[in-house]
Amino acid sequence: QVQLVESGGGSVQAGGSLRLSCAGSGYTYSPNVMGWFRQAPGKEREGVAAIFTFGGSTYYADSVKGRFTISQDNAKNTVYLQMISLKPEDTALYYCAAGRGVFTPVALEPGEYNYWGQGTQVTVSS
């Protein structure tokens, strides 16, 4: 049974930084992509960043480019999201997800992912 466990969320002031971690386990087949998504109250879940596990290609939503960095440690089955220059609009529940057979044009589409974590809250105050 696949499990994804996020950690690292918290409350920071605008301009601050946080680093999220996602530890995966129980894979029968390795995912080809790992993604970070977020959902704010009353809004749809949106893709933030994705990384392809073989090759390491990364993709970002326009709203976070230059501020967020996704990385992975394949030996630990762990994916990270380094967030800097945080803004109040970054406030959301952040989810980690794993996908198999995901193609690059839809790497930030939540519907393409097979497994999800429970989420970790990020709150940015002004």
XYZ file of N, CA and C in Angstrom:
378
model
N 0.849 -1.182 0.000
C 0.000 0.000 0.000
C 0.890 1.240 0.000
N 0.676 2.093 -0.981
C 1.492 3.294 -1.103
C 1.096 4.301 -0.017
N 2.092 4.856 0.614
C 1.869 5.918 1.592
C 2.770 7.095 1.271
N 2.198 8.279 1.321
C 2.939 9.517 1.153
C 2.699 10.359 2.397
N 3.776 10.749 3.041
C 3.659 11.500 4.285
C 4.387 12.830 4.139
N 3.610 13.905 4.216
C 4.188 15.243 4.109
C 4.557 15.776 5.484
N 5.540 16.656 5.493
C 5.925 17.348 6.724
C 6.561 18.678 6.351
N 6.699 19.536 7.343
C 7.405 20.795 7.137
C 6.533 22.024 7.019
N 5.217 21.838 7.020
C 4.346 23.000 6.952
C 4.411 23.824 8.232
N 3.803 24.986 8.194
C 3.810 25.845 9.365
C 3.311 27.226 9.032
N 3.504 28.138 9.977
C 3.084 29.525 9.806
C 4.306 30.416 9.731
N 4.342 31.272 8.721
C 5.463 32.200 8.545
C 4.916 33.547 8.123
N 5.742 34.550 8.259
C 5.378 35.865 7.758
C 5.757 35.988 6.287
N 5.110 36.902 5.616
C 5.416 37.147 4.210
C 6.907 37.420 4.044
N 7.468 36.814 3.014
C 8.896 36.928 2.783
C 9.704 35.793 3.379
N 9.044 34.989 4.206
C 9.723 33.891 4.864
C 9.875 32.671 3.975
N 10.445 31.625 4.565
C 10.735 30.397 3.821
C 10.254 29.179 4.592
N 9.947 28.142 3.847
C 9.618 26.835 4.416
C 10.122 25.759 3.469
N 10.400 24.603 4.036
C 10.783 23.457 3.225
C 9.869 22.293 3.557
N 9.135 21.843 2.567
C 8.244 20.706 2.733
C 8.955 19.429 2.306
N 8.629 18.350 2.982
C 9.171 17.039 2.638
C 8.028 16.065 2.422
N 8.265 15.085 1.557
C 7.273 14.044 1.297
C 7.999 12.715 1.194
N 7.743 11.843 2.148
C 8.369 10.527 2.161
C 7.389 9.492 1.631
N 7.816 8.762 0.612
C 6.966 7.758 0.009
C 7.409 6.351 0.389
N 6.441 5.443 0.453
C 6.749 4.053 0.753
C 5.673 3.151 0.174
N 5.997 1.851 0.092
C 5.009 0.881 -0.341
C 4.799 0.778 -1.835
N 5.708 1.335 -2.621
C 5.542 1.290 -4.073
C 5.753 -0.124 -4.590
N 4.848 -0.570 -5.442
C 5.081 -1.800 -6.188
C 5.830 -1.455 -7.466
N 5.388 -0.399 -8.097
C 6.074 0.141 -9.261
C 6.438 1.584 -8.969
N 7.636 1.974 -9.284
C 8.077 3.329 -8.992
C 7.259 4.334 -9.783
N 6.879 5.434 -9.148
C 6.188 6.490 -9.890
C 7.142 7.130 -10.891
N 6.614 7.659 -11.986
C 7.503 8.359 -12.914
C 7.530 9.858 -12.649
N 6.618 10.321 -11.783
C 6.596 11.740 -11.465
C 6.081 11.931 -10.045
N 6.627 12.926 -9.379
C 6.157 13.348 -8.060
C 5.761 14.813 -8.164
N 4.675 15.148 -7.509
C 4.196 16.519 -7.609
C 3.782 17.093 -6.275
N 3.803 18.416 -6.214
C 3.251 19.154 -5.085
C 2.046 19.949 -5.587
N 0.992 19.858 -4.831
C -0.237 20.564 -5.160
C -0.679 21.342 -3.929
N -1.588 22.286 -4.131
C -2.112 23.024 -2.984
C -3.575 23.353 -3.220
N -4.258 23.518 -2.109
C -5.677 23.855 -2.173
C -6.001 24.828 -1.055
N -6.446 26.001 -1.451
C -6.873 27.014 -0.499
C -8.376 26.883 -0.284
N -8.887 27.349 0.837
C -10.333 27.247 1.093
C -11.146 27.877 -0.028
N -12.132 27.127 -0.530
C -13.006 27.636 -1.568
C -12.427 27.614 -2.966
N -11.219 27.073 -3.098
C -10.575 27.032 -4.410
C -10.285 25.600 -4.817
N -10.081 25.410 -6.106
C -9.730 24.090 -6.607
C -8.268 23.765 -6.301
N -8.004 22.465 -6.237
C -6.625 22.046 -6.055
C -5.819 22.399 -7.308
N -4.629 22.952 -7.107
C -3.815 23.360 -8.243
C -2.412 22.789 -8.142
N -1.822 22.515 -9.282
C -0.455 22.024 -9.327
C 0.529 23.141 -9.061
N 1.520 22.846 -8.243
C 2.540 23.820 -7.886
C 3.858 23.486 -8.562
N 4.284 22.230 -8.426
C 5.560 21.813 -8.992
C 5.549 20.309 -9.188
N 6.331 19.855 -10.163
C 6.440 18.426 -10.434
C 7.869 18.106 -10.839
N 8.268 16.875 -10.522
C 9.601 16.418 -10.914
C 9.504 14.996 -11.414
N 10.111 14.745 -12.559
C 10.111 13.399 -13.104
C 11.255 12.625 -12.457
N 10.910 11.453 -11.933
C 11.849 10.723 -11.092
C 13.059 10.225 -11.868
N 12.890 9.941 -13.142
C 14.017 9.532 -13.981
C 14.392 10.702 -14.860
N 15.527 11.273 -14.602
C 15.962 12.420 -15.381
C 15.906 13.726 -14.629
N 14.927 13.831 -13.739
C 14.859 15.008 -12.875
C 14.287 16.264 -13.489
N 13.609 16.158 -14.641
C 12.988 17.355 -15.220
C 11.957 17.925 -14.264
N 11.905 19.248 -14.176
C 11.001 19.910 -13.243
C 10.055 20.859 -13.968
N 8.894 21.049 -13.371
C 7.883 21.928 -13.942
C 7.237 22.696 -12.803
N 6.917 23.961 -13.070
C 6.369 24.826 -12.037
C 5.177 25.614 -12.560
N 4.266 25.891 -11.649
C 3.205 26.838 -11.964
C 3.821 28.229 -12.086
N 3.253 29.049 -12.949
C 3.794 30.393 -13.163
C 3.837 31.194 -11.865
N 2.875 30.946 -10.995
C 2.754 31.729 -9.770
C 3.888 31.481 -8.780
N 4.636 30.394 -8.963
C 5.697 30.072 -8.003
C 7.076 30.026 -8.630
N 7.165 30.218 -9.932
C 8.465 30.165 -10.595
C 9.417 31.193 -10.000
N 10.626 30.749 -9.748
C 11.619 31.619 -9.155
C 11.576 31.679 -7.649
N 10.518 31.143 -7.045
C 10.396 31.165 -5.587
C 10.389 29.753 -4.989
N 9.855 28.796 -5.703
C 9.767 27.415 -5.216
C 10.720 26.533 -6.014
N 11.294 25.563 -5.335
C 12.177 24.589 -5.986
C 11.810 23.197 -5.519
N 11.536 22.322 -6.474
C 11.253 20.926 -6.155
C 12.513 20.106 -6.384
N 12.770 19.163 -5.493
C 13.943 18.307 -5.631
C 13.603 16.926 -5.076
N 14.486 15.984 -5.319
C 14.210 14.627 -4.873
C 15.470 13.934 -4.406
N 15.282 12.994 -3.517
C 16.338 12.093 -3.083
C 15.786 10.692 -3.329
N 16.127 10.123 -4.474
C 15.551 8.838 -4.850
C 15.949 7.721 -3.891
N 17.124 7.820 -3.309
C 17.575 6.798 -2.366
C 16.673 6.755 -1.134
N 16.092 7.909 -0.798
C 15.219 7.990 0.376
C 13.739 8.013 -0.003
N 13.440 7.932 -1.311
C 12.047 8.045 -1.764
C 11.386 9.298 -1.200
N 12.125 10.381 -1.232
C 11.652 11.628 -0.630
C 11.741 12.767 -1.644
N 10.708 13.574 -1.634
C 10.641 14.754 -2.491
C 10.522 15.981 -1.594
N 11.145 17.059 -2.017
C 11.154 18.284 -1.232
C 10.567 19.438 -2.037
N 10.050 20.405 -1.318
C 9.625 21.654 -1.944
C 10.182 22.788 -1.096
N 11.201 23.434 -1.608
C 11.777 24.594 -0.934
C 11.011 25.828 -1.386
N 10.480 26.563 -0.436
C 9.669 27.735 -0.747
C 10.311 28.959 -0.105
N 10.601 29.961 -0.920
C 11.152 31.213 -0.411
C 10.250 32.358 -0.847
N 10.509 33.519 -0.262
C 9.729 34.718 -0.601
C 8.237 34.428 -0.575
N 7.801 33.766 0.467
C 6.398 33.368 0.559
C 5.477 34.576 0.638
N 4.308 34.412 0.047
C 3.298 35.462 -0.006
C 2.025 34.968 0.677
N 1.182 35.872 1.161
C -0.078 35.441 1.768
C -0.909 34.565 0.831
N -0.826 34.799 -0.457
C -1.598 33.991 -1.401
C -1.059 32.576 -1.564
N 0.079 32.290 -0.960
C 0.595 30.914 -0.948
C -0.060 30.081 0.159
N -0.841 30.710 0.995
C -1.511 29.993 2.079
C -2.455 28.946 1.526
N -2.250 27.693 1.960
C -3.060 26.580 1.456
C -2.646 25.303 2.170
N -3.422 24.269 1.923
C -3.035 22.916 2.326
C -2.236 22.338 1.161
N -1.011 21.940 1.452
C -0.113 21.444 0.415
C -0.084 19.917 0.441
N -0.271 19.338 -0.734
C -0.312 17.885 -0.879
C 0.852 17.412 -1.744
N 1.350 16.261 -1.392
C 2.312 15.550 -2.212
C 1.554 14.452 -2.961
N 1.960 14.174 -4.198
C 1.302 13.146 -4.975
C 2.318 12.409 -5.838
N 1.986 11.160 -6.146
C 2.830 10.321 -7.001
C 2.008 9.842 -8.189
N 2.625 9.857 -9.348
C 1.918 9.436 -10.551
C 2.720 8.435 -11.352
N 1.991 7.556 -12.035
C 2.615 6.596 -12.944
C 2.100 6.852 -14.341
N 3.019 6.913 -15.306
C 2.586 7.111 -16.681
C 2.118 8.519 -16.979
N 2.586 9.489 -16.216
C 2.196 10.884 -16.443
C 3.110 11.497 -17.494
N 2.514 12.203 -18.434
C 3.281 12.864 -19.473
C 3.490 14.332 -19.129
N 4.549 14.901 -19.680
C 4.943 16.247 -19.289
C 3.860 17.305 -19.487
N 3.052 17.269 -20.565
C 2.060 18.341 -20.732
C 1.035 18.409 -19.605
N 0.870 17.321 -18.873
C -0.142 17.306 -17.807
C 0.497 17.068 -16.450
N 1.767 17.392 -16.324
C 2.486 17.109 -15.079
C 1.924 17.864 -13.891
N 1.198 18.960 -14.121
C 0.630 19.729 -13.017
C -0.880 19.558 -12.900
N -1.399 18.522 -13.532
C -2.827 18.253 -13.468
C -3.119 17.242 -12.356
N -3.885 17.624 -11.352
C -4.138 16.706 -10.231
C -4.738 15.371 -10.664
N -5.569 15.384 -11.689
C -6.244 14.169 -12.118
C -5.326 13.117 -12.685
N -4.082 13.475 -12.976
C -3.145 12.525 -13.570
C -2.417 11.698 -12.519
N -2.592 12.033 -11.252
C -1.816 11.395 -10.191
C -2.611 10.295 -9.503
N -1.896 9.259 -9.074
C -2.525 8.060 -8.539
C -2.602 8.023 -7.019
N -1.595 8.611 -6.374
C -1.502 8.493 -4.918
C -1.294 9.867 -4.302
N -1.911 10.055 -3.131
C -1.890 11.364 -2.481
C -1.573 11.233 -0.993
N -0.881 12.244 -0.484
C -0.679 12.335 0.947
C -1.852 13.048 1.607
N -1.755 13.223 2.912
C -2.832 13.842 3.674
C -2.759 15.359 3.684
N -1.611 15.897 3.323
C -1.467 17.344 3.251
C -0.804 17.939 4.482
N -0.175 19.079 4.268
C 0.432 19.837 5.357
C 0.087 21.309 5.143
N -0.311 21.972 6.218
C -0.803 23.341 6.108
C 0.347 24.336 6.058
N 0.234 25.259 5.127
C 1.161 26.391 5.040
C 0.345 27.664 5.176
N 0.696 28.488 6.142
C -0.009 29.741 6.371
C 0.998 30.879 6.343
N 0.743 31.849 5.473
C 1.643 32.994 5.336
C 0.879 34.251 5.716
N 1.352 34.936 6.713
C 0.685 36.152 7.187
C 1.392 37.397 6.641
N 0.598 38.437 6.451
C 1.160 39.689 5.899
C 1.687 40.591 6.991
